Each structure stands twice: as structure tokens, then as C-alpha cells.
CSV table of C-alpha atoms in Angstrom, one decimal:
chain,number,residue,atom,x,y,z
A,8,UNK,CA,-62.1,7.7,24.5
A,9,UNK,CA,-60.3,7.1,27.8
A,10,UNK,CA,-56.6,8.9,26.9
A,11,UNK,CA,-53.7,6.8,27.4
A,12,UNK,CA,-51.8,8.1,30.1
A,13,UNK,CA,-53.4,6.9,33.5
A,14,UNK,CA,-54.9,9.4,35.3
A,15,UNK,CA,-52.8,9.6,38.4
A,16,UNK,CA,-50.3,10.0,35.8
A,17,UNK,CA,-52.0,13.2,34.4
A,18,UNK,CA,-52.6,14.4,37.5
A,19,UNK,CA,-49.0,14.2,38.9
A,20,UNK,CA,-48.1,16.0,35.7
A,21,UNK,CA,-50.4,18.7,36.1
A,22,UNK,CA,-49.1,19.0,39.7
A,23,UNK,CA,-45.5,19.4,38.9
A,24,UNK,CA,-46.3,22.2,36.1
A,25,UNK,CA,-48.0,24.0,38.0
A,26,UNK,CA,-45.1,23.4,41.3
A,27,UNK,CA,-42.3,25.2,38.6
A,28,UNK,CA,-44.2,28.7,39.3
A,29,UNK,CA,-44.4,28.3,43.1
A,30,UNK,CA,-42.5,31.4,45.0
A,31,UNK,CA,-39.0,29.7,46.6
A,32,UNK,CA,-39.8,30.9,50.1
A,33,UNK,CA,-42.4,27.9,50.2
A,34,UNK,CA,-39.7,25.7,49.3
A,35,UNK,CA,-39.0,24.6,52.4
A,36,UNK,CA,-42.5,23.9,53.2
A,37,UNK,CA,-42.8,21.6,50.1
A,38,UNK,CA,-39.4,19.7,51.0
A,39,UNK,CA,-40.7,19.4,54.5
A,40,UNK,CA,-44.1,18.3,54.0
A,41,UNK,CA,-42.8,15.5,51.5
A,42,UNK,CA,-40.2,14.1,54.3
A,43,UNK,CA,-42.5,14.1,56.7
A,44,UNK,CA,-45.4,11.8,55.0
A,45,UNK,CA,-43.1,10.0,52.9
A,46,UNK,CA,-39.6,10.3,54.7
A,47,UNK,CA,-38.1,6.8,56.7
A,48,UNK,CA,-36.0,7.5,59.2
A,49,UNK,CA,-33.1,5.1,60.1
A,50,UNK,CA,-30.5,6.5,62.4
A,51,UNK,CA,-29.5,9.8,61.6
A,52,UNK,CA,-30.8,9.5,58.0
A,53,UNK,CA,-33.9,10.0,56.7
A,54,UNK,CA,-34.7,8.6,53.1
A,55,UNK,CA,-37.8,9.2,50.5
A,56,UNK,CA,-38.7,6.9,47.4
A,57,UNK,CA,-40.3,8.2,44.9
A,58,UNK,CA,-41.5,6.4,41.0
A,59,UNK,CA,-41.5,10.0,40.0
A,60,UNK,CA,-37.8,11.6,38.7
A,61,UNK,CA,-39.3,15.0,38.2
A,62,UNK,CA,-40.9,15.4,41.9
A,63,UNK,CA,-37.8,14.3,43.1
A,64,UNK,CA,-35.8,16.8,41.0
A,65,UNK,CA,-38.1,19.4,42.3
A,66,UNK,CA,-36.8,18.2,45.9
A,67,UNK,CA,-33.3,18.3,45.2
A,68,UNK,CA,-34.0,22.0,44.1
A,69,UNK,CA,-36.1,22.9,47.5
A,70,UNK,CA,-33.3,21.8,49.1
A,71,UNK,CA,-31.3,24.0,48.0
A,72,UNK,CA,-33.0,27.0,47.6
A,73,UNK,CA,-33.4,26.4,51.4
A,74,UNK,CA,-29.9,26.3,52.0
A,75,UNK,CA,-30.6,23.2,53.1
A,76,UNK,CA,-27.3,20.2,52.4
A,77,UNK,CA,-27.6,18.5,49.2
A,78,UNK,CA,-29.2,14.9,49.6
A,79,UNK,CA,-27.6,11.9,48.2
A,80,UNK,CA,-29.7,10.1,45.2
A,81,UNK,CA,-29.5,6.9,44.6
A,82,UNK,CA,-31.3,5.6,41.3
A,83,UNK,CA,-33.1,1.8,41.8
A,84,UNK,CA,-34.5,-0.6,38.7
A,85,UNK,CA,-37.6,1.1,39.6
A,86,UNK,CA,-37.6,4.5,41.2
A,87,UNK,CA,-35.2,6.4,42.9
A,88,UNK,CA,-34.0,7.6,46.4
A,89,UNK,CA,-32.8,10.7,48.2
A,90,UNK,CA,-30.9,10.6,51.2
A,91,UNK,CA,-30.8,13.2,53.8
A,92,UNK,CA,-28.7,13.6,56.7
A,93,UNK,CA,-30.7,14.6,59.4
A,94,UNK,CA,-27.5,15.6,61.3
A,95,UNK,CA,-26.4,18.5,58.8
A,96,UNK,CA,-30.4,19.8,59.3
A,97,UNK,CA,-31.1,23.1,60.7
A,98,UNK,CA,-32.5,21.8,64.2
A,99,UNK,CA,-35.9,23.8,63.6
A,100,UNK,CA,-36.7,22.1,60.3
A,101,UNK,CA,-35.2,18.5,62.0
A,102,UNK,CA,-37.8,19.7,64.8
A,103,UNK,CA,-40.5,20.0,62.6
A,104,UNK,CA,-40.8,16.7,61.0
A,105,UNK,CA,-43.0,14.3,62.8
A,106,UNK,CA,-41.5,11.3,65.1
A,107,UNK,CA,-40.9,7.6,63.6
A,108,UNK,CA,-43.3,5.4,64.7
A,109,UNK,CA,-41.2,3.9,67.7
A,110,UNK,CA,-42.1,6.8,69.2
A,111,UNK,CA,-38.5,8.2,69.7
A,112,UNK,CA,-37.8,11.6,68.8
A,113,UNK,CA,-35.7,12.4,65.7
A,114,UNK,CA,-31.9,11.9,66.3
A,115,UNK,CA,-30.7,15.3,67.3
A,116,UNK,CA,-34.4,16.7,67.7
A,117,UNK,CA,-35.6,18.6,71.6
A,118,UNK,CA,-39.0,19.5,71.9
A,119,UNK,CA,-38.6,22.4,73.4
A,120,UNK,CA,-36.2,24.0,70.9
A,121,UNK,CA,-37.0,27.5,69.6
A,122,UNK,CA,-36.5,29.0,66.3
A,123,UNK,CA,-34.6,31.9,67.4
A,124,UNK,CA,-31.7,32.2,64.3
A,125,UNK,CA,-33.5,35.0,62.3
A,126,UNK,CA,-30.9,34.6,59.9
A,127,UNK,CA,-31.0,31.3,59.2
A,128,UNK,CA,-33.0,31.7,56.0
A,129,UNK,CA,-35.5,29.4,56.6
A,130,UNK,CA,-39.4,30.0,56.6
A,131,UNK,CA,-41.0,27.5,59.1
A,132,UNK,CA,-41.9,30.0,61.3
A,133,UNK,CA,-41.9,33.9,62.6
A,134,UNK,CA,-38.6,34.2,64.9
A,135,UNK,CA,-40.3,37.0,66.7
A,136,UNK,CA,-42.9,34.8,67.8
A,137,UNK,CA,-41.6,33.0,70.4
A,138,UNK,CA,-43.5,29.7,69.3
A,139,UNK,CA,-42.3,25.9,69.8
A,140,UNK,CA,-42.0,23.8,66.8
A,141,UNK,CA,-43.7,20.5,67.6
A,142,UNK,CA,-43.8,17.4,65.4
A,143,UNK,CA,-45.3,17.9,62.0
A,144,UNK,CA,-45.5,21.2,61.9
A,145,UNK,CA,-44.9,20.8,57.9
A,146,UNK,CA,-48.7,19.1,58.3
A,147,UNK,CA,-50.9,20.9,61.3
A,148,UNK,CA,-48.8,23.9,60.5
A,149,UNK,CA,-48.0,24.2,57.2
A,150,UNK,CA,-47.4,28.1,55.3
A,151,UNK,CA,-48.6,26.1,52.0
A,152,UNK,CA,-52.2,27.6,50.4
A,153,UNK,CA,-54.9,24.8,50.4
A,154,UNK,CA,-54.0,24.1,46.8
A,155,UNK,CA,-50.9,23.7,47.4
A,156,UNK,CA,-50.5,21.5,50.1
A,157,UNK,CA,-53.0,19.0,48.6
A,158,UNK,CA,-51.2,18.9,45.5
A,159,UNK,CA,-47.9,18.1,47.2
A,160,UNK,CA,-49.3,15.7,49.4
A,161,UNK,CA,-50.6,13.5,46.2
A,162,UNK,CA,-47.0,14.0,44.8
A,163,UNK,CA,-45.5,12.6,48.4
A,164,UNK,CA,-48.0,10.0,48.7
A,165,UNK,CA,-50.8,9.6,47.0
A,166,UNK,CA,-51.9,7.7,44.3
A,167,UNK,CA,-56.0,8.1,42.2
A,168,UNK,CA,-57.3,4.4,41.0
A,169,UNK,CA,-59.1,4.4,37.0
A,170,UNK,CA,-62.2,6.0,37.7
A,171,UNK,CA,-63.4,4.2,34.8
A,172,UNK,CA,-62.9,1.1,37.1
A,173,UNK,CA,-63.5,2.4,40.9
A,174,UNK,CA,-63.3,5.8,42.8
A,175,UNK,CA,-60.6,5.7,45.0
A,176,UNK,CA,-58.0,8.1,46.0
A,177,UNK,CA,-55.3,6.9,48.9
A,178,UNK,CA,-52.5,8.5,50.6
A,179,UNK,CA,-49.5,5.9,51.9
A,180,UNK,CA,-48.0,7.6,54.8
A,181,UNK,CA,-44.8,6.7,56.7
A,182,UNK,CA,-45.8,7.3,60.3
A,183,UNK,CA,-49.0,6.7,62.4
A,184,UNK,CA,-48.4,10.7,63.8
A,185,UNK,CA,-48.2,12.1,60.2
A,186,UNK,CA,-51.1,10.1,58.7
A,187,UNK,CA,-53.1,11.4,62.3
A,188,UNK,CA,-52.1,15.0,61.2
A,189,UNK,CA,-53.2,14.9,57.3
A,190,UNK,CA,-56.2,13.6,58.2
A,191,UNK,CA,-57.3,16.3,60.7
A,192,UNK,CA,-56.3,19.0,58.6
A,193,UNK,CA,-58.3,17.0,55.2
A,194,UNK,CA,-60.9,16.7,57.8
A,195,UNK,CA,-61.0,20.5,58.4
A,196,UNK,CA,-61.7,20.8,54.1
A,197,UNK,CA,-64.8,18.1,54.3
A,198,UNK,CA,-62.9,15.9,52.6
A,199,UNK,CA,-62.8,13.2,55.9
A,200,UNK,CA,-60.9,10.0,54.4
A,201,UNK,CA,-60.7,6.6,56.3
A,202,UNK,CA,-57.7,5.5,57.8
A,203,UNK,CA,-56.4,2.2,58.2
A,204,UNK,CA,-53.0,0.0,58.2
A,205,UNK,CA,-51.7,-1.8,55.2
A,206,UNK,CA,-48.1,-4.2,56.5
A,207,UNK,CA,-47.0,-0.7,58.4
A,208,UNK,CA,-48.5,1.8,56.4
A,209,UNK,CA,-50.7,3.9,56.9
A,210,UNK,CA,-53.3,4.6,54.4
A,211,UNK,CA,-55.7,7.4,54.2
A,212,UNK,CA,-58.5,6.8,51.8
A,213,UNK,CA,-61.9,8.1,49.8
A,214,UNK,CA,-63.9,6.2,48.0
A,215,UNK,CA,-66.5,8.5,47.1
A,216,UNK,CA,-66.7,10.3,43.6
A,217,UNK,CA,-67.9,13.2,44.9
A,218,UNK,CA,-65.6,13.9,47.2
A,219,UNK,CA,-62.7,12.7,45.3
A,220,UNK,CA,-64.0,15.3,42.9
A,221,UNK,CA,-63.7,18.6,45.7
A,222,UNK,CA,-60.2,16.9,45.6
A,223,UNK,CA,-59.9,17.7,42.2
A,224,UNK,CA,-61.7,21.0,42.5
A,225,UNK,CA,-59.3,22.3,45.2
A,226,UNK,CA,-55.8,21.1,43.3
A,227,UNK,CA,-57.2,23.4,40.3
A,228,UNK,CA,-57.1,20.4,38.1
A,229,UNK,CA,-59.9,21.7,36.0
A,230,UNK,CA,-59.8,19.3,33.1
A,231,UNK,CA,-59.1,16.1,34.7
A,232,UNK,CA,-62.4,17.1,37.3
A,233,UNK,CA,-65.0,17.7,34.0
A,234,UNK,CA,-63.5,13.8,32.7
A,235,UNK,CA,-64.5,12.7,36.5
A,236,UNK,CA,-67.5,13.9,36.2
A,237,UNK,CA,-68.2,13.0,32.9
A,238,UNK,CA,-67.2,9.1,33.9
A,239,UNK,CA,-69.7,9.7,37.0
A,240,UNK,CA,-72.6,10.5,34.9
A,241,UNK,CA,-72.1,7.8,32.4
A,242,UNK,CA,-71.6,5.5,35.4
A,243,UNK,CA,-74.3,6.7,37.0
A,244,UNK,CA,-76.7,6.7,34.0
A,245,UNK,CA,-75.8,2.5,33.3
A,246,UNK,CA,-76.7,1.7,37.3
A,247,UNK,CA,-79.9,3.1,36.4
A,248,UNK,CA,-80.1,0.8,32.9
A,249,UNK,CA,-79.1,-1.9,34.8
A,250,UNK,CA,-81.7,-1.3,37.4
A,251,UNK,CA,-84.1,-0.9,35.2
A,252,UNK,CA,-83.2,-4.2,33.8
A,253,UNK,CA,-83.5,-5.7,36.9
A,254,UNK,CA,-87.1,-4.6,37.6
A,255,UNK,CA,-88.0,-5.7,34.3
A,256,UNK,CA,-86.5,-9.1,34.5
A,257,UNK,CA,-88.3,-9.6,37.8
A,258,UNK,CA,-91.9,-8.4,36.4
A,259,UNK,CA,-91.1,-10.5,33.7
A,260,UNK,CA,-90.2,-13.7,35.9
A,261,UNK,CA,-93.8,-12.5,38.2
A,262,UNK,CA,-95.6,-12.4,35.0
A,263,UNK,CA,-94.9,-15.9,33.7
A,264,UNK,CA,-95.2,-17.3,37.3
A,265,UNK,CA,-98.9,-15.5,37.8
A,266,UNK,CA,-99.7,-16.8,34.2
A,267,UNK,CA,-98.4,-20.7,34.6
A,268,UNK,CA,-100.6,-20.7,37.9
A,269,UNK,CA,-103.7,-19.2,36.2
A,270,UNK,CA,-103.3,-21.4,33.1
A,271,UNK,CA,-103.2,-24.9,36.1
A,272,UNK,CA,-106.4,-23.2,37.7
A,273,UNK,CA,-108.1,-23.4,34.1
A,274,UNK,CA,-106.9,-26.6,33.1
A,275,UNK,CA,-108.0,-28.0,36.5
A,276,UNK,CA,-111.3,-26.5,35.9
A,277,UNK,CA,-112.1,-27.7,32.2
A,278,UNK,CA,-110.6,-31.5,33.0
A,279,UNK,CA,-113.2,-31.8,35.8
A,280,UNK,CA,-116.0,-29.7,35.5
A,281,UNK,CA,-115.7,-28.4,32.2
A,282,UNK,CA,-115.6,-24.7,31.3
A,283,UNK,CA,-118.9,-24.4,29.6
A,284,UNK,CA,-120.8,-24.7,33.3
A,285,UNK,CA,-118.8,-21.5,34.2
A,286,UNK,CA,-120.7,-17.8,33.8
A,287,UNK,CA,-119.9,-16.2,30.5
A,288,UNK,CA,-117.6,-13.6,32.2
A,289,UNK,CA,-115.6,-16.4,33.6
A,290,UNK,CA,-115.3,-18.7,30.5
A,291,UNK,CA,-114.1,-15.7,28.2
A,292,UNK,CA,-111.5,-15.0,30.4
A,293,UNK,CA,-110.8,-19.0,30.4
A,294,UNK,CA,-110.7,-18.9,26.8
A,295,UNK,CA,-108.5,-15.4,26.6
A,296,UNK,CA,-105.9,-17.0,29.1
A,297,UNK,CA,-105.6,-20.3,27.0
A,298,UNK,CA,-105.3,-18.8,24.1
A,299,UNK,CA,-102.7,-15.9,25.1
A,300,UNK,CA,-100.5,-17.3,28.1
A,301,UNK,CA,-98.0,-14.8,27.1
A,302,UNK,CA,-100.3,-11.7,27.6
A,303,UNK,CA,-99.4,-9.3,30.9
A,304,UNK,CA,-103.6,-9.2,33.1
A,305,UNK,CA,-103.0,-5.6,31.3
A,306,UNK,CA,-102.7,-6.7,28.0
A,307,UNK,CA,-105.5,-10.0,28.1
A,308,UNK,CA,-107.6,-7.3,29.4
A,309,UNK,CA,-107.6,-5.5,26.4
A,310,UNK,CA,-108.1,-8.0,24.1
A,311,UNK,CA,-111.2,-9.2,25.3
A,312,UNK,CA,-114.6,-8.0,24.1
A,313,UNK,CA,-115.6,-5.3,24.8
A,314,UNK,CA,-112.1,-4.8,26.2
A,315,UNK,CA,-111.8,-4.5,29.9
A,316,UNK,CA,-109.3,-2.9,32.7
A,317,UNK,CA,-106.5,-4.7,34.4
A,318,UNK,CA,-108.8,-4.7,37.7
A,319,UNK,CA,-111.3,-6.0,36.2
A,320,UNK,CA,-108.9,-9.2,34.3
A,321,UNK,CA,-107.2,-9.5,37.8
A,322,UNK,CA,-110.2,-10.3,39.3
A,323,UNK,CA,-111.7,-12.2,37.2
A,324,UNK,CA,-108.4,-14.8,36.3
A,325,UNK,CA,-108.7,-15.1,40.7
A,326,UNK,CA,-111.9,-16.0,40.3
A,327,UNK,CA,-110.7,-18.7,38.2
A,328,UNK,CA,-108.4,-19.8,40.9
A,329,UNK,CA,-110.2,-19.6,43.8
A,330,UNK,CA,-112.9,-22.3,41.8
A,331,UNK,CA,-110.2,-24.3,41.0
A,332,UNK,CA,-108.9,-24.1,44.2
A,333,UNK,CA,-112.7,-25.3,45.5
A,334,UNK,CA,-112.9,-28.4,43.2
A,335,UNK,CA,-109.3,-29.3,44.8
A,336,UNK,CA,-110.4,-29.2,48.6
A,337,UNK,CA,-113.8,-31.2,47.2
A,338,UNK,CA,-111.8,-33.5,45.9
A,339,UNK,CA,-110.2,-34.4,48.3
């Protein structure tokens, strides 16, 4: 039985239980990763919808674990909102989220910027370094593990269609740079999705069940990967019914076409000739076919006396035709 709950559902559930163990100093990582494939910038704010209260909850906590201000949330008929003010960022996390897609830079943001406040309390990068922060860094960049990081990029973005119905698991990303960014690094695990445009979205997609499967594999979502593959196999299994079908229908049609002919050839033969005047081998096989037209060559075969091959039916029911076929060209 299929449970209930649909399985983007489960999996988002699975996700967040597994987020309330995560160590705080990836915190920032998490909230910075979600703003930058989900975040829309307008001005000096950036804002993030989500369907999901508890992700957003975790949000509002990451922000503040990172010392990072308090975002403003706004509750809809159907999701809610958080508000950020880009302004009141530290300018290396502002630097690290990826550009809007008019191609300006992030109000208050300078590419050339260095993290240099070692006492800032934030974890984006190693002060003593001396590296640049370039535009999504929380993607290319990110400190998450590989489990991680997919598992909060479902939770920004991504939604997993009924496998019962179709395989397909998307990501909606806000900006052409971001979506550009998760794709190489989802590229660099095998799992290489497509990426396309939906009315200014961007939309990174798989549509194969086996890879949607190392998806599942990699998140650590154990149970809902053995009810993936469980729906493959039965899915799998009916193709192969069905294409068995198939071929059978279509012998079935070639059977009762090869038959109607031979039965014409016969009834040519007896109306003009009659079938007494053929050789015995012939007749019987006449005979046979009129009074089995139903019978596969196979089967006719072995009800003859003594029984013969399907070769040896086949050839002899063309036989029949190719006489009949005579008489035709005689006649006319």
C-alpha cells in the first residue's frame, strides 16, 4: 500500500530530523545555501518562501546562531516568508550569495572584498587564507558534507514527483548563476540533471529512477530508497507484461491474417479445380486447414497423421497458395 503522506513530504520530514543534530558551525552554510538558490532579491532585501514552517524555523535558528540579524516573517494563506536585510549582513556572507539575474551585484556587495574579521564568528571561510569570496560560494564552495548539502538543497528547492506516477526530481532555483553552480557541483556526484527555464525559473531536473535513487542513497534516506526501488521493480516487471502482451497480440493478429489467406488459397482451389486432383500431401493439409482455421502452422501440424513439423505444414499450406495463385494468373 502506497502510505498516505506524499513522498516529497516524507522526504522533507526525514531531512529536517535529521537537520536538528547538525553541529551550529554549519549553520551558516545551511542559511546561506538556502538564500542563495531560493532567496529574491529586491533592493536591499532579500526574501525566501517556503510551504514548509519547520525548514523555515530551522532558518530563523541558523540565523541566529550565526549572529546573523533576525529576519522578518511574514505568514501568507499558503506558505510563509522571511525577510532579510541584506544591509545589516556581514559583507563576506552578503559577498557570498550569488548575483540576481540582472547581473548587478548585491546591494552593498565588492568583489574584491576579503574576509579578514577573525572575530566575526562566521564560518564561510579560513581568515588566514587570504582567499576572495566570489558569488555562490555557499554552492561551488560550500563547508556542507555531500549529504548535507543535497539534503538542504531539496529543502530550499526541490520538490520528488509520485514515483508511483513518474520519476522526477526538480530543483526551482532563483538565479541563472546559482542554478549554473548546483549543477556543476551535482555534476561532479554523477548525478548530471538537465537544466531549463520555466516563466524565470530555473529548473534543474532527473528523470531517471536510477539516478534519482543515488539521490536518495546519498541523503541517507534509507527507507524511502528500498520503496523506490521496490516501485521500479514492480514498474519494471508490468513493462515487460505489457510487452509481452504486445508480441502476443501481434502473433495473434499475423496468425489469423496467414490463416484467412490460406483458407482463400483453398477455397480458390476446390471452387475451380476441386481438391481431389491435388496430391494426397496437399489435400490433407486442405482438409486440416478447413477444418481447423483457428490452429497456429505449429499446432495443424500436429494434428495431422502421422503428425508433422511446423516446416513441413508451412510448406506445404504455400504450396497451396502458390497453386492457387497459378489458377489466378490462368485465369486471367
Amino acid at each position: 500500500m502506497v502510505p498516505d503522506t506524499s513522498f516529497s513530504k516524507r522526504l522533507r520530514k526525514y531531512l529536517l530530523d535529521i537537520s536538528s543534530t547538525i553541529d551550529k558551525e554549519y549553520y551558516p552554510a545551511i542559511l546561506g545555501l538556502a538564500l542563495s538558490l531560493a532567496g529574491r532579491s529586491d533592493g536591499s532585501k532579500i526574501s525566501l518562501i517556503s510551504e514548509q514552517s519547520e525548514y523555515l524555523d530551522l532558518l530563523v535558528l541558523a540565523a541566529k546562531e550565526s549572529k546573523l540579524p533576525a529576519p522578518e516573517r511574514i505568514v501568507y494563506a499558503k506558505g510563509e516568508s522571511l525577510i532579510f536585510d541584506l544591509n545589516q549582513f556581514d559583507p563576506c556572507f552578503r559577498e557570498a550569495l550569488p548575483d540576481s539575474d540582472s547581473g548587478s551585484h548585491l546591494p552593498g556587495s565588492d568583489s574584491g572584498s576579503h574576509l579578514t574579521d577573525p572575530d566575526s564568528g562566521s564560518h564561510l571561510a579560513d581568515p588566514d587564507s587570504g582567499s576572495h569570496l566570489t558569488d555562490s560560494d555557499f554552492i561551488s564552495k560550500s563547508s556542507l558534507s555531500r549529504q548535507m548539502f543535497l539534503g538542504h538543497t531539496f529543502l530550499a528547492c526541490g520538490s520528488l514527483a509520485d514515483p508511483n506516477i513518474q520519476f522526477s526530481l526538480e530543483w526551482q532555483v532563483a538565479t541563472e548563476e546559482a542554478a549554473k553552480a548546483l549543477k556543476s557541483k551535482l555534476d561532479t556526484w554523477s548525478l548530471n540533471p538537465g537544466l531549463t527555464s520555466r516563466k524565470r525559473i530555473h529548473v534543474l531536473y532527473i528523470k531517471s529512477g536510477e539516478s534519482i535513487a543515488d539521490f536518495l542513497i546519498m541523503c541517507g534516506a534509507t527507507d524511502l530508497l528500498l520503496e523506490l526501488v521496490d516501485i521500479r521493480v514492480k514498474r519494471e516487471v508490468s513493462a515487460g507484461v505489457n510487452r509481452l502482451m504486445n508480441c502476443d497480440e501481434a502473433n495473434s493478429n499475423r496468425q489469423v491474417d496467414t490463416a484467412a489467406r490460406q483458407l482463400t488459397a483453398i477455397r480458390y482451389i476446390a471452387a475451380k479445380i476441386g481438391l481431389s486432383v491435388l496430391p494426397d500431401n496437399l489435400r490433407l493439409a486442405a482438409e486440416a486447414r478447413l477444418a481447423a482455421p483457428e490452429l497456429s502452422i505449429k499446432e495443424l501440424g500436429e494434428h495431422m497423421e502421422p503428425p508433422i513439423g511446423k516446416s513441413g505444414m508451412n510448406h506445404r499450406l504455400r504450396k497451396l497458395e502458390e497453386i492457387a495463385e497459378d489458377l489466378r494468373q490462368e485465369e486471367q
